[in-house]
Short mmCIF file of C-alpha atoms in Angstrom, two decimals:
data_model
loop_
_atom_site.label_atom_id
_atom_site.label_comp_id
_atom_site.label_asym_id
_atom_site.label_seq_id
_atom_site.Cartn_x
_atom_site.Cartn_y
_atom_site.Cartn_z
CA UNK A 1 -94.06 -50.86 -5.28
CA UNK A 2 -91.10 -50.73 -8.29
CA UNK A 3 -92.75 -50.33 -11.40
CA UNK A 4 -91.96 -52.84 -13.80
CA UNK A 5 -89.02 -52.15 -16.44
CA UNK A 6 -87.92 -48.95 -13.56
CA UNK A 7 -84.04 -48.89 -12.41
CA UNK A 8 -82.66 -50.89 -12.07
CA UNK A 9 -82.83 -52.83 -15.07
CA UNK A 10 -79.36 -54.75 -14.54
CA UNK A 11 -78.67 -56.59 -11.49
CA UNK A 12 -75.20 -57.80 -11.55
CA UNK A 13 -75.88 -59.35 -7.95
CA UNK A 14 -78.11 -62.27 -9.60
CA UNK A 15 -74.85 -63.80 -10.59
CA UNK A 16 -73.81 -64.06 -6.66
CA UNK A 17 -76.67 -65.38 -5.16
CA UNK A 18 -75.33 -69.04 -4.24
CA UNK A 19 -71.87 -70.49 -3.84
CA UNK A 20 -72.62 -72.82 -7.02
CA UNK A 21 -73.31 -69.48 -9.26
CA UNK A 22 -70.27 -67.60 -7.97
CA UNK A 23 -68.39 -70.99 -8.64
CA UNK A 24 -69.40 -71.29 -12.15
CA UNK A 25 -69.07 -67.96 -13.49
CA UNK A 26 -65.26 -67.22 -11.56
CA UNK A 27 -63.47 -65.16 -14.02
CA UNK A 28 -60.36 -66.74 -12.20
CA UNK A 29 -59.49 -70.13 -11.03
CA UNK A 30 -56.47 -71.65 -9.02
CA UNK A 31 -55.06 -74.93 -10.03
CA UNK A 32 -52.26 -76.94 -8.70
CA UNK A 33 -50.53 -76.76 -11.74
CA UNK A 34 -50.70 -72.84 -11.23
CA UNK A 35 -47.89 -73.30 -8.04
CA UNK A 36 -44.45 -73.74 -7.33
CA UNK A 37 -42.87 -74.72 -4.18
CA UNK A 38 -39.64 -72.61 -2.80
CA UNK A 39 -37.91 -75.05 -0.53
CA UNK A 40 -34.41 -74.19 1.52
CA UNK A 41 -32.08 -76.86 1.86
CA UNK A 42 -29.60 -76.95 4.43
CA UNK A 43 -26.01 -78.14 4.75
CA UNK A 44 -25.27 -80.16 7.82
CA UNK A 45 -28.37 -80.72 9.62
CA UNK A 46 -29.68 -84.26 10.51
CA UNK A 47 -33.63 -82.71 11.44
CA UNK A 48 -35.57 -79.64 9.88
CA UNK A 49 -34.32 -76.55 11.00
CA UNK A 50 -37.59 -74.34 11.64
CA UNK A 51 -38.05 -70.76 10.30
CA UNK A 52 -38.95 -68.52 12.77
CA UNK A 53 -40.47 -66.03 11.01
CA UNK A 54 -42.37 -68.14 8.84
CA UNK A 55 -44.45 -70.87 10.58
CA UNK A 56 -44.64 -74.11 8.85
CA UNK A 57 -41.73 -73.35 6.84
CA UNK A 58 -38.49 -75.17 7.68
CA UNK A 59 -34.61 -75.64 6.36
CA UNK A 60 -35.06 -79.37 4.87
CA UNK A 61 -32.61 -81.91 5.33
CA UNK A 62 -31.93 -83.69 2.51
CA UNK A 63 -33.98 -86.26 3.18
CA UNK A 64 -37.10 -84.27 3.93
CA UNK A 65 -36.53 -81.91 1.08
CA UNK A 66 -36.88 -85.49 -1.00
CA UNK A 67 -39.87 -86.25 0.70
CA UNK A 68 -41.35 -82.53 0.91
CA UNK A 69 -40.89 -82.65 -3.44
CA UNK A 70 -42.65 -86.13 -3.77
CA UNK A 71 -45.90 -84.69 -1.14
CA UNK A 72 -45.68 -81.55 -3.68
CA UNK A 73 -45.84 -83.61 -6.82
CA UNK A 74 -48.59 -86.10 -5.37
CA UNK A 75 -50.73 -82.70 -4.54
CA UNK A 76 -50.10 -81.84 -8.49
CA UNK A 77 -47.86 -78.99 -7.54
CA UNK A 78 -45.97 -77.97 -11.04
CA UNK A 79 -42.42 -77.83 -9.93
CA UNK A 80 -40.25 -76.75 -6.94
CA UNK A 81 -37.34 -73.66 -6.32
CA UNK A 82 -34.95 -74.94 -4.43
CA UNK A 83 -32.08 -73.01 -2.26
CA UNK A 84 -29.16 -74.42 -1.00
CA UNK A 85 -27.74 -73.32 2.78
CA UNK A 86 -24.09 -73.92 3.16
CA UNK A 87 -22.37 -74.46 6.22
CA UNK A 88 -20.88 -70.89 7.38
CA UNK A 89 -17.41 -72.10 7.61
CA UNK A 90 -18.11 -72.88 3.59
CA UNK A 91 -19.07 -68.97 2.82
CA UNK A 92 -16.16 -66.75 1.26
CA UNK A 93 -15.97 -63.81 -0.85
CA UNK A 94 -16.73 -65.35 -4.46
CA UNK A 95 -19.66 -67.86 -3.00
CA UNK A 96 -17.50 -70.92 -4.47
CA UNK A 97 -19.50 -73.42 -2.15
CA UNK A 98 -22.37 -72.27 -5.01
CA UNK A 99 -20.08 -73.66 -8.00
CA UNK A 100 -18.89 -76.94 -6.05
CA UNK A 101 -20.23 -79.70 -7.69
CA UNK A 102 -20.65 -81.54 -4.49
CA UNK A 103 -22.15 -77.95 -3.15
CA UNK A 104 -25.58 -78.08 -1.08
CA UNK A 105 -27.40 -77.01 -3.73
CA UNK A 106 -26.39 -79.33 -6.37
CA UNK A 107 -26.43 -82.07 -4.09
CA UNK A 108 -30.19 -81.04 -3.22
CA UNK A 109 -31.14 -80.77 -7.45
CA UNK A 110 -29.62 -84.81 -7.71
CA UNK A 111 -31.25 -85.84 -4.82
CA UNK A 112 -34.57 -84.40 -6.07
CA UNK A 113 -34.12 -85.67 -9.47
CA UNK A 114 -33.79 -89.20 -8.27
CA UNK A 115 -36.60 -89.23 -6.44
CA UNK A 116 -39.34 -87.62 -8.51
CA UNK A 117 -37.14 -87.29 -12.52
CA UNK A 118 -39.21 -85.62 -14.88
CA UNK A 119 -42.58 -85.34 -12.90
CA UNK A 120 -41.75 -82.18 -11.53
CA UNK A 121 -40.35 -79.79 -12.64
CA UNK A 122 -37.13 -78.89 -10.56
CA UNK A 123 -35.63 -75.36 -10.64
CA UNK A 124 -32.75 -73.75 -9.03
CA UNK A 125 -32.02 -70.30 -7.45
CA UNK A 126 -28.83 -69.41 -9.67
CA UNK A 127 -27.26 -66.30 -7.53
CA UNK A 128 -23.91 -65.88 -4.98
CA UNK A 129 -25.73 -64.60 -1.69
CA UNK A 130 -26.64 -68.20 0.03
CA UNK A 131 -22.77 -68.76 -0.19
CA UNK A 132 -20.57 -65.24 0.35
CA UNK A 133 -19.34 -64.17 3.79
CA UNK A 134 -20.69 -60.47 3.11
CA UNK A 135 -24.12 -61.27 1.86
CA UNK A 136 -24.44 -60.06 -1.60
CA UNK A 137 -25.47 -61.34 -5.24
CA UNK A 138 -21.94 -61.09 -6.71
CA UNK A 139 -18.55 -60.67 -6.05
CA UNK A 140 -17.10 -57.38 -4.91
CA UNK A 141 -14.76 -54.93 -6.06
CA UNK A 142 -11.51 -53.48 -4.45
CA UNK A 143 -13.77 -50.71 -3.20
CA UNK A 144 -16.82 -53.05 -2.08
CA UNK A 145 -19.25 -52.36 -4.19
CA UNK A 146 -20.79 -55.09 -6.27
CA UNK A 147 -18.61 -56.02 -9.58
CA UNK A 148 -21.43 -56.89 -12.62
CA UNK A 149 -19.12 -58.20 -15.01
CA UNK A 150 -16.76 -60.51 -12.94
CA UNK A 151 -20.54 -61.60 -11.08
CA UNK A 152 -21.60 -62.98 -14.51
CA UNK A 153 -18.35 -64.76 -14.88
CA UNK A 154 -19.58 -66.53 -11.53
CA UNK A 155 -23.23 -67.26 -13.46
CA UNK A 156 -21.83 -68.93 -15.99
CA UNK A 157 -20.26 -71.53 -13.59
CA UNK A 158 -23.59 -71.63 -11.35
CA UNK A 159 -25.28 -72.22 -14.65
CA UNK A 160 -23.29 -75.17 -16.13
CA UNK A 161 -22.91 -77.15 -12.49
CA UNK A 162 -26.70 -77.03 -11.69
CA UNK A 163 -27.72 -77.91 -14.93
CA UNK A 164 -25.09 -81.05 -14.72
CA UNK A 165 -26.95 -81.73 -11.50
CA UNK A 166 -30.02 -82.18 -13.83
CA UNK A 167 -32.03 -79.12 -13.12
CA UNK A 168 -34.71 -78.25 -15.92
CA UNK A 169 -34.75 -74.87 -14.93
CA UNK A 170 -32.44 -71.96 -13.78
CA UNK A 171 -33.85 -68.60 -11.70
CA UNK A 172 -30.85 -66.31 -12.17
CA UNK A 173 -32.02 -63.44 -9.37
CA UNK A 174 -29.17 -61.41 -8.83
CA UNK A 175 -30.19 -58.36 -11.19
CA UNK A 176 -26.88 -58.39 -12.68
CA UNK A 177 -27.39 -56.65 -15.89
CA UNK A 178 -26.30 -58.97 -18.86
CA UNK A 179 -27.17 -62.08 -16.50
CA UNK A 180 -29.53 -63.86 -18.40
CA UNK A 181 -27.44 -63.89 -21.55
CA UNK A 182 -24.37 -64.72 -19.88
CA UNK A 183 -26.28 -68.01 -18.53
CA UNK A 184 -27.88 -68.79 -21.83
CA UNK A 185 -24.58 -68.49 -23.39
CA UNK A 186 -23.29 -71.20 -20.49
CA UNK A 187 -25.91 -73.19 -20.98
CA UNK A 188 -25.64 -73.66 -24.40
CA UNK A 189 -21.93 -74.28 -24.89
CA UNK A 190 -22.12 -77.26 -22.55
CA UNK A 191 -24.43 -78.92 -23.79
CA UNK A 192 -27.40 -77.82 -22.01
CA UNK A 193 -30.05 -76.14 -24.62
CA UNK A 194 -33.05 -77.95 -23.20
CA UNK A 195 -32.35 -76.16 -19.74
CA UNK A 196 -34.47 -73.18 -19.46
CA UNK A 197 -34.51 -69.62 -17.93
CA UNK A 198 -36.71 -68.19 -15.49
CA UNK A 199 -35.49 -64.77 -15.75
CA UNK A 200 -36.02 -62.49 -12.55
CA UNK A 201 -36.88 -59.73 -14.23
CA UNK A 202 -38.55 -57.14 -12.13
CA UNK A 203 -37.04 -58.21 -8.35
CA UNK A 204 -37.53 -55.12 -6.43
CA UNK A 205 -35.62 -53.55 -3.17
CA UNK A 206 -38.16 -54.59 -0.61
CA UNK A 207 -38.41 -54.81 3.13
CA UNK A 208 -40.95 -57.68 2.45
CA UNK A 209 -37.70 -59.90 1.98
CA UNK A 210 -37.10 -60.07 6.03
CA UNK A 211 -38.11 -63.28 6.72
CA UNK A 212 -36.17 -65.30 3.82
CA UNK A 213 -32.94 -63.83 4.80
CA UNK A 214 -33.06 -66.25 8.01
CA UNK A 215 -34.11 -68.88 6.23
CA UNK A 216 -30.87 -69.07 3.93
CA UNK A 217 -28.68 -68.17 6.70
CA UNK A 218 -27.75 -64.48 5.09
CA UNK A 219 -24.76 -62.84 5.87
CA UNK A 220 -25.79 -59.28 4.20
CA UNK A 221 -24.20 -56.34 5.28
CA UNK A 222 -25.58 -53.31 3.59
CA UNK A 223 -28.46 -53.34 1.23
CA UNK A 224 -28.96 -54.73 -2.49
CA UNK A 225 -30.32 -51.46 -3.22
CA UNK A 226 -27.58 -50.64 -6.47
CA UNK A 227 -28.67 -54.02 -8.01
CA UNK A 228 -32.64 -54.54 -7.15
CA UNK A 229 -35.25 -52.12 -8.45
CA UNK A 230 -36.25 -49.16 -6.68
CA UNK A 231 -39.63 -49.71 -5.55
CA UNK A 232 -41.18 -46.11 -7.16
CA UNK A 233 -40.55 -47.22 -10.38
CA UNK A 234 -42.57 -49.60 -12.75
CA UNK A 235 -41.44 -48.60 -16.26
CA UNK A 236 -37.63 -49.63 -15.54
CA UNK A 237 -39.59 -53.30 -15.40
CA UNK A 238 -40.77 -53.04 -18.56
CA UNK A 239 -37.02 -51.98 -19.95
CA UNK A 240 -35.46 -55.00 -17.82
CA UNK A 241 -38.13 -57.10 -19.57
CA UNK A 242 -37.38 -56.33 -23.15
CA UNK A 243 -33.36 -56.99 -22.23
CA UNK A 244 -34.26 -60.44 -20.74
CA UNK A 245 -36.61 -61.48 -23.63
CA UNK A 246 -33.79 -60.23 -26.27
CA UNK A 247 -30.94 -62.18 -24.10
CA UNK A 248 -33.61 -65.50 -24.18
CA UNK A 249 -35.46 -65.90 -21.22
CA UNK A 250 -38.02 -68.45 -21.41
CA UNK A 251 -40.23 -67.19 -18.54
CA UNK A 252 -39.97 -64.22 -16.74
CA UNK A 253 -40.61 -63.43 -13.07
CA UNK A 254 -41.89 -60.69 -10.94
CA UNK A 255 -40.78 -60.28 -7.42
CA UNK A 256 -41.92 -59.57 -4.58
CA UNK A 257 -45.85 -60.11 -6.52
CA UNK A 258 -48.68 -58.56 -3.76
CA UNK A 259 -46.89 -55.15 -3.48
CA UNK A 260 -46.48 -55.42 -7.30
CA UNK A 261 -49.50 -56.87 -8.80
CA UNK A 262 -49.50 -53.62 -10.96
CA UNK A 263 -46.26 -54.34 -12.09
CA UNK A 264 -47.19 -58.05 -12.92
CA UNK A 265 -50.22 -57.01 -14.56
CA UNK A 266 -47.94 -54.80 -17.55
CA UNK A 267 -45.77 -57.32 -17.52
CA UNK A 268 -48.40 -60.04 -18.61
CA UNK A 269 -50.43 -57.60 -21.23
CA UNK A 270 -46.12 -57.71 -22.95
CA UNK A 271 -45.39 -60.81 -23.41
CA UNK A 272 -46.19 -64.04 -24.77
CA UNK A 273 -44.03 -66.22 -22.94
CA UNK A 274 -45.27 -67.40 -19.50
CA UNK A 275 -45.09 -64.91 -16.26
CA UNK A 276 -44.44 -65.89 -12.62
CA UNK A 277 -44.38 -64.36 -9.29
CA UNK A 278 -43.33 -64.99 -6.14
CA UNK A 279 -45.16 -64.44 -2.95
CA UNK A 280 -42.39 -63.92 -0.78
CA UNK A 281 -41.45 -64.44 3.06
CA UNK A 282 -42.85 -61.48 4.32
CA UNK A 283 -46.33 -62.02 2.36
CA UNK A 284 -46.43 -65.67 3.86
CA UNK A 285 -45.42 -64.23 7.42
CA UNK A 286 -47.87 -61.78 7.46
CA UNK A 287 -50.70 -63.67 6.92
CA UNK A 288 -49.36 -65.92 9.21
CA UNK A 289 -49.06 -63.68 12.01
CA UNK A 290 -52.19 -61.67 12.05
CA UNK A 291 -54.11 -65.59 11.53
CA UNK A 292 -52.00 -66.50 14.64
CA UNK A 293 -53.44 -63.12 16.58
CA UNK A 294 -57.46 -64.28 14.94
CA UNK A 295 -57.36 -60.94 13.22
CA UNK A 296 -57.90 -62.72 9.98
CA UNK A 297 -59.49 -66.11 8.85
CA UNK A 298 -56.74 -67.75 7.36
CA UNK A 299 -57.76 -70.06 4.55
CA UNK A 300 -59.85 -67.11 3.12
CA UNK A 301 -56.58 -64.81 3.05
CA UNK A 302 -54.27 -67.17 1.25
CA UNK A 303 -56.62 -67.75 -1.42
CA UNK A 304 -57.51 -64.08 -1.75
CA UNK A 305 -53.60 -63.46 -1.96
CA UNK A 306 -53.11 -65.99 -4.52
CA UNK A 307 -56.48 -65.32 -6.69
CA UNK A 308 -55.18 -62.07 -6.90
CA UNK A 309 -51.91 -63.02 -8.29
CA UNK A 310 -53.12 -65.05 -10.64
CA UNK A 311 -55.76 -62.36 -11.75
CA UNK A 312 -52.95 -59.77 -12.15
CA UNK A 313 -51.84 -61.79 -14.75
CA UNK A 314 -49.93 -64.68 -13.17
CA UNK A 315 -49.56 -68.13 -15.49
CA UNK A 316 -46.89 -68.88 -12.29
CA UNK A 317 -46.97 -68.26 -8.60
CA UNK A 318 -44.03 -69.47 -5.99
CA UNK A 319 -45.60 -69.97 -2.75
CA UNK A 320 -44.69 -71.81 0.35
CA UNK A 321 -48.45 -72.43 0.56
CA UNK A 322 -47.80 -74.35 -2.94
CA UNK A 323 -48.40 -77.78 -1.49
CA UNK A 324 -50.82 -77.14 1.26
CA UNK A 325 -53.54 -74.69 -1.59
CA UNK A 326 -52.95 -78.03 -4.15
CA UNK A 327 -53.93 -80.70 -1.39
CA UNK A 328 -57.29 -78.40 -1.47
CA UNK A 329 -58.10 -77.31 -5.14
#
């Protein structure tokens, strides 16, 4: 027998014993308000276009994109991305169908604001690739490569139509450098200071982005690779991050978040303004797939995902599990 006061003294395993204990002393929690909902709106469609690669996901119509944002905000889901999917005949080299007024996207953002207003918070992708015929996040160059400046000129007019659509937040993505300062700048000289920024700060090269490339209808040929991080490198995010705080982002974003989480985790311990990040297609399809084959118990392996998001540092996680986790917190 153990004599008494013999090793081992602490027994961190007392605060395990029962599901109430482990409840009460969680260092970190999940709560609707914690989620946003990416949703892909599509252009011509009278049903929901299923995703393929991403079960339960679908290209909304714009009815059921009005219907999918009132089941998110009646879950308590904070607010919802939304991505417009032209028609292909509508796709040319500068992505105009993305500065249309009448465009899908800002057709989405009114319909969306009418039917929910203020209760949710509605954001908008603000980048070219949904709408050129060669794929990319800007306009090109006589040579083909990817012109910076003349793709911020394009911002600027993204900016100042979705916010006239009534968005309350803009996600410029394109990793232009200068972007987020253009788009303040746009923002601001039309009237639009209460619009915010969620700055994609850190939106890495990634072969995790698969999935989401069908489900806005891409049209990339090539790679993003001169515009989105390199994957082997962590302190470029911190120098993107200082750039998009001193141009005025509001929030900041890192992207894609599981492969990243050590990333996300500097990135929280540097700022003071909140952080998302976005568990992308191929995270959702993943865990899809192997629960599909039983090699994992589903419901455990979202939650695991997303706890350790959040625990990385997370105030902010896009997830196309937003609605479905909410309905159960």
């Amino acid at each position: 027998m153990t004599a008494y006061g013999s090793f081992p003294g602490a027994r961190p395993r007392r605060l395990r014993t029962t599901p109430a204990m482990r409840r009460m002393v969680a260092e970190t929690r999940l709560h609707p308000a914690d989620l946003i909902l990416p949703a892909f709106v599509r252009e011509g469609i009278s049903e929901p276009v299923p995703i393929s690669a991403m079960p339960g996901v679908v290209q909304h119509t714009r009815d059921t994109l009005r219907k999918a944002a009132v089941e998110a905000l009646e879950a308590g889901v904070a607010g919802i991305m939304l991505f417009g999917v032209p028609e292909d005949a509508k796709k040319d080299a500068a992505g105009t169908a993305g500065t249309d007024p009448d465009g899908i996207l800002q057709v989405a953002i009114r319909d969306v604001k009418a039917e929910v207003g203020d209760e949710l918070v509605i954001m908008s992708d603000l980048c070219l690739d949904e709408y050129t015929d060669h794929g990319h996040c800007g306009v090109l160059d006589a040579e083909g490569r990817v012109d910076n400046d003349a793709t911020l000129e394009r911002y600027a007019e993204m900016a100042q139509v979705q916010a006239d659509a009534g968005v309350h937040v803009v996600g410029p993505s394109g990793m232009m450098d200068g972007q987020v300062g253009v788009v303040r700048d746009a923002l601001d000289q039309t009237g639009h200071e209460d619009v915010s920024i969620l700055a994609y700060t850190a939106k890495y090269s990634s072969a995790f982005y698969g999935p989401f490339r069908e489900a806005v209808g891409s049209s990339l040929r090539g790679d993003r690779k001169t515009y989105q991080q390199d994957p082997a490198n962590l302190r470029e995010s911190l120098r993107e991050l200082a750039l998009d705080l001193a141009e005025g982002a509001d929030m900041v974003m890192v992207k894609p978040a599981g492969p990243y989480l050590d990333v996300l985790a500097k990135v929280a311990d540097a700022v003071d303004v909140p952080v998302a990040a976005y568990q992308i297609s191929g995270e959702y399809a993943m865990v899809e797939a192997a629960a599909e084959k039983g090699w994992i118990d589903r419901d455990k392996a979202i939650l695991e995902s997303l706890l350790g998001i959040k625990r990385a540092g997370a105030s902010m996680i896009l997830t196309y599990w937003a609605t479905e986790v909410a309905q159960g917190c």
